[in-house]
XYZ file of N, CA and C in Angstrom:
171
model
N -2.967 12.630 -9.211
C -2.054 11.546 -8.960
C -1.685 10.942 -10.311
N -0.458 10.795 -10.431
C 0.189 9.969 -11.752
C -0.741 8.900 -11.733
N -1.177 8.527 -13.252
C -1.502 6.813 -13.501
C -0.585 5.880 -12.425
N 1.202 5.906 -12.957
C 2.110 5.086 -12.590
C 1.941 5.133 -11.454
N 1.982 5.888 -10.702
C 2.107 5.965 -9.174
C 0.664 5.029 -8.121
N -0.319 5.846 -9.343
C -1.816 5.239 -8.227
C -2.030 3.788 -8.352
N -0.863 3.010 -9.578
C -0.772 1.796 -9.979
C -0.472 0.844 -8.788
N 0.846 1.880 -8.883
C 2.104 1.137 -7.646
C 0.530 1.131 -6.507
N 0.620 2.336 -5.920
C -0.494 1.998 -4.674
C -1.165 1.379 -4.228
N -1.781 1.433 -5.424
C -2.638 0.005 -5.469
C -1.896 -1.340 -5.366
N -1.365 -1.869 -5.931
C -0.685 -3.240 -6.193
C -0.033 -2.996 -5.109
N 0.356 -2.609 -4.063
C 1.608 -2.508 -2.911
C 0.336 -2.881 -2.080
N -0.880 -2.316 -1.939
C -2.003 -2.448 -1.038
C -2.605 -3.764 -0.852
N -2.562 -4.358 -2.141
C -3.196 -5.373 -2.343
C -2.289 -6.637 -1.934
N -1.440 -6.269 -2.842
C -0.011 -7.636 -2.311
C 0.189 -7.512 -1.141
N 0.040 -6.765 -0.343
C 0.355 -6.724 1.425
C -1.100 -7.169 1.690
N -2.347 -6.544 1.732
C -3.037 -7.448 2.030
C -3.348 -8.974 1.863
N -2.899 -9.632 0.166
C -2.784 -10.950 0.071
C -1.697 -11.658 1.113
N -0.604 -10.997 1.024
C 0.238 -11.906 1.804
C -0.037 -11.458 3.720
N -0.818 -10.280 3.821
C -1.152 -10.344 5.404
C -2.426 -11.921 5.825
N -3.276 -11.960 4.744
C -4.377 -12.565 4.827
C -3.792 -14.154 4.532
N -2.875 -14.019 4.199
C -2.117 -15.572 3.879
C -1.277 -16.025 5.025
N -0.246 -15.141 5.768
C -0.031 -15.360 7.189
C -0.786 -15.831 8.267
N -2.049 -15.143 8.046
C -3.007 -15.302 9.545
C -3.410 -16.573 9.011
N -3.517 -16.577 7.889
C -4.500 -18.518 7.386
C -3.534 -19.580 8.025
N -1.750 -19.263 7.563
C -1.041 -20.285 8.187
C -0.575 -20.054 9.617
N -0.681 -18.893 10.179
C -0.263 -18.782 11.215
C 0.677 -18.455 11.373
N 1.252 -17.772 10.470
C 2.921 -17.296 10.701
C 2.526 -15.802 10.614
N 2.993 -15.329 11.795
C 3.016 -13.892 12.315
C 4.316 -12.922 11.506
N 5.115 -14.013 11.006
C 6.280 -12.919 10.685
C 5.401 -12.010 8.830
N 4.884 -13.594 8.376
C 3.962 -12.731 6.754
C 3.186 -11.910 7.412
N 2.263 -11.919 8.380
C 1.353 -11.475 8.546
C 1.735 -9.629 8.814
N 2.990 -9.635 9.876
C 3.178 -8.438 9.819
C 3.936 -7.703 8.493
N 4.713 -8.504 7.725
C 5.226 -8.013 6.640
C 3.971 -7.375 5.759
N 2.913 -7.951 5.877
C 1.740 -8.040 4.883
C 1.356 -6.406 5.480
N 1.131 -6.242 6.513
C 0.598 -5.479 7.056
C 1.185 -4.331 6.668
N 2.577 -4.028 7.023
C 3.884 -3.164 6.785
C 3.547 -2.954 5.037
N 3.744 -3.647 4.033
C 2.851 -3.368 2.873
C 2.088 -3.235 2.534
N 1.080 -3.120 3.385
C -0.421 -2.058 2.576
C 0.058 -0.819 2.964
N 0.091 -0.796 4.694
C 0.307 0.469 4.696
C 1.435 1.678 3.990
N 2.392 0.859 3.613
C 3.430 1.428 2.632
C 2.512 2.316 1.237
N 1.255 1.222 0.956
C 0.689 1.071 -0.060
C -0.324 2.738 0.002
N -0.630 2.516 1.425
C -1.987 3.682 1.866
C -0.881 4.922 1.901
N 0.181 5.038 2.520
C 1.118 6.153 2.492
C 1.241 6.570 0.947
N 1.655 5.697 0.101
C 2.160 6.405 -1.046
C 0.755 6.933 -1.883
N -0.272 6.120 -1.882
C -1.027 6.655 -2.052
C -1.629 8.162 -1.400
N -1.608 8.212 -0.307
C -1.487 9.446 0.620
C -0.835 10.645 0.061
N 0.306 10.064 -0.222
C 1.288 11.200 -0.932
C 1.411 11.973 -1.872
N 1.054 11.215 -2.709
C 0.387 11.226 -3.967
C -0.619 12.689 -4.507
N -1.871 11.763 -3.245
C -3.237 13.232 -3.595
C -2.821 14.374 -3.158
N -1.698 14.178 -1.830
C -1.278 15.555 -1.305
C -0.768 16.253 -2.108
N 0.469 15.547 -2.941
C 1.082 16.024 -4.625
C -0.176 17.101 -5.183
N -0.883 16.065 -5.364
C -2.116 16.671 -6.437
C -2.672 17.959 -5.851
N -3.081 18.207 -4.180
C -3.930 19.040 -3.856
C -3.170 20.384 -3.763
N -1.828 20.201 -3.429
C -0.797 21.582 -3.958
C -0.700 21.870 -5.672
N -1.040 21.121 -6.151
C -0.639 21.285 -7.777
C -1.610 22.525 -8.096
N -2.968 22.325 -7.607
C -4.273 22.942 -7.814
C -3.969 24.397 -6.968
């Protein structure tokens, strides 16, 4: 997996989890699912990524 890429992954994972975990605190369902919708964006590209890698090999 690229540095750049496993960067993004990360930081897409995390910022969706901060802002999922910041929704449920205030109670607004609309962050909460956005939050959600961005990790998993986060777990996909990451996903994608190793698959990249495991054809490279």
């Amino acid at each position: 997996m690229s540095a750049s890429e496993k960067v993004k992954a990360i930081a897409e994972q995390t910022s969706g989890k901060v802002e999922k975990e910041a929704g449920r605190a205030v109670g607004n369902e609309s962050a909460t699912a956005e939050g959600s919708a961005k990790e998993s964006r986060g777990h996909l590209r990451g996903a994608k990524e190793k698959a990249k890698d495991a054809f490279k090999k």
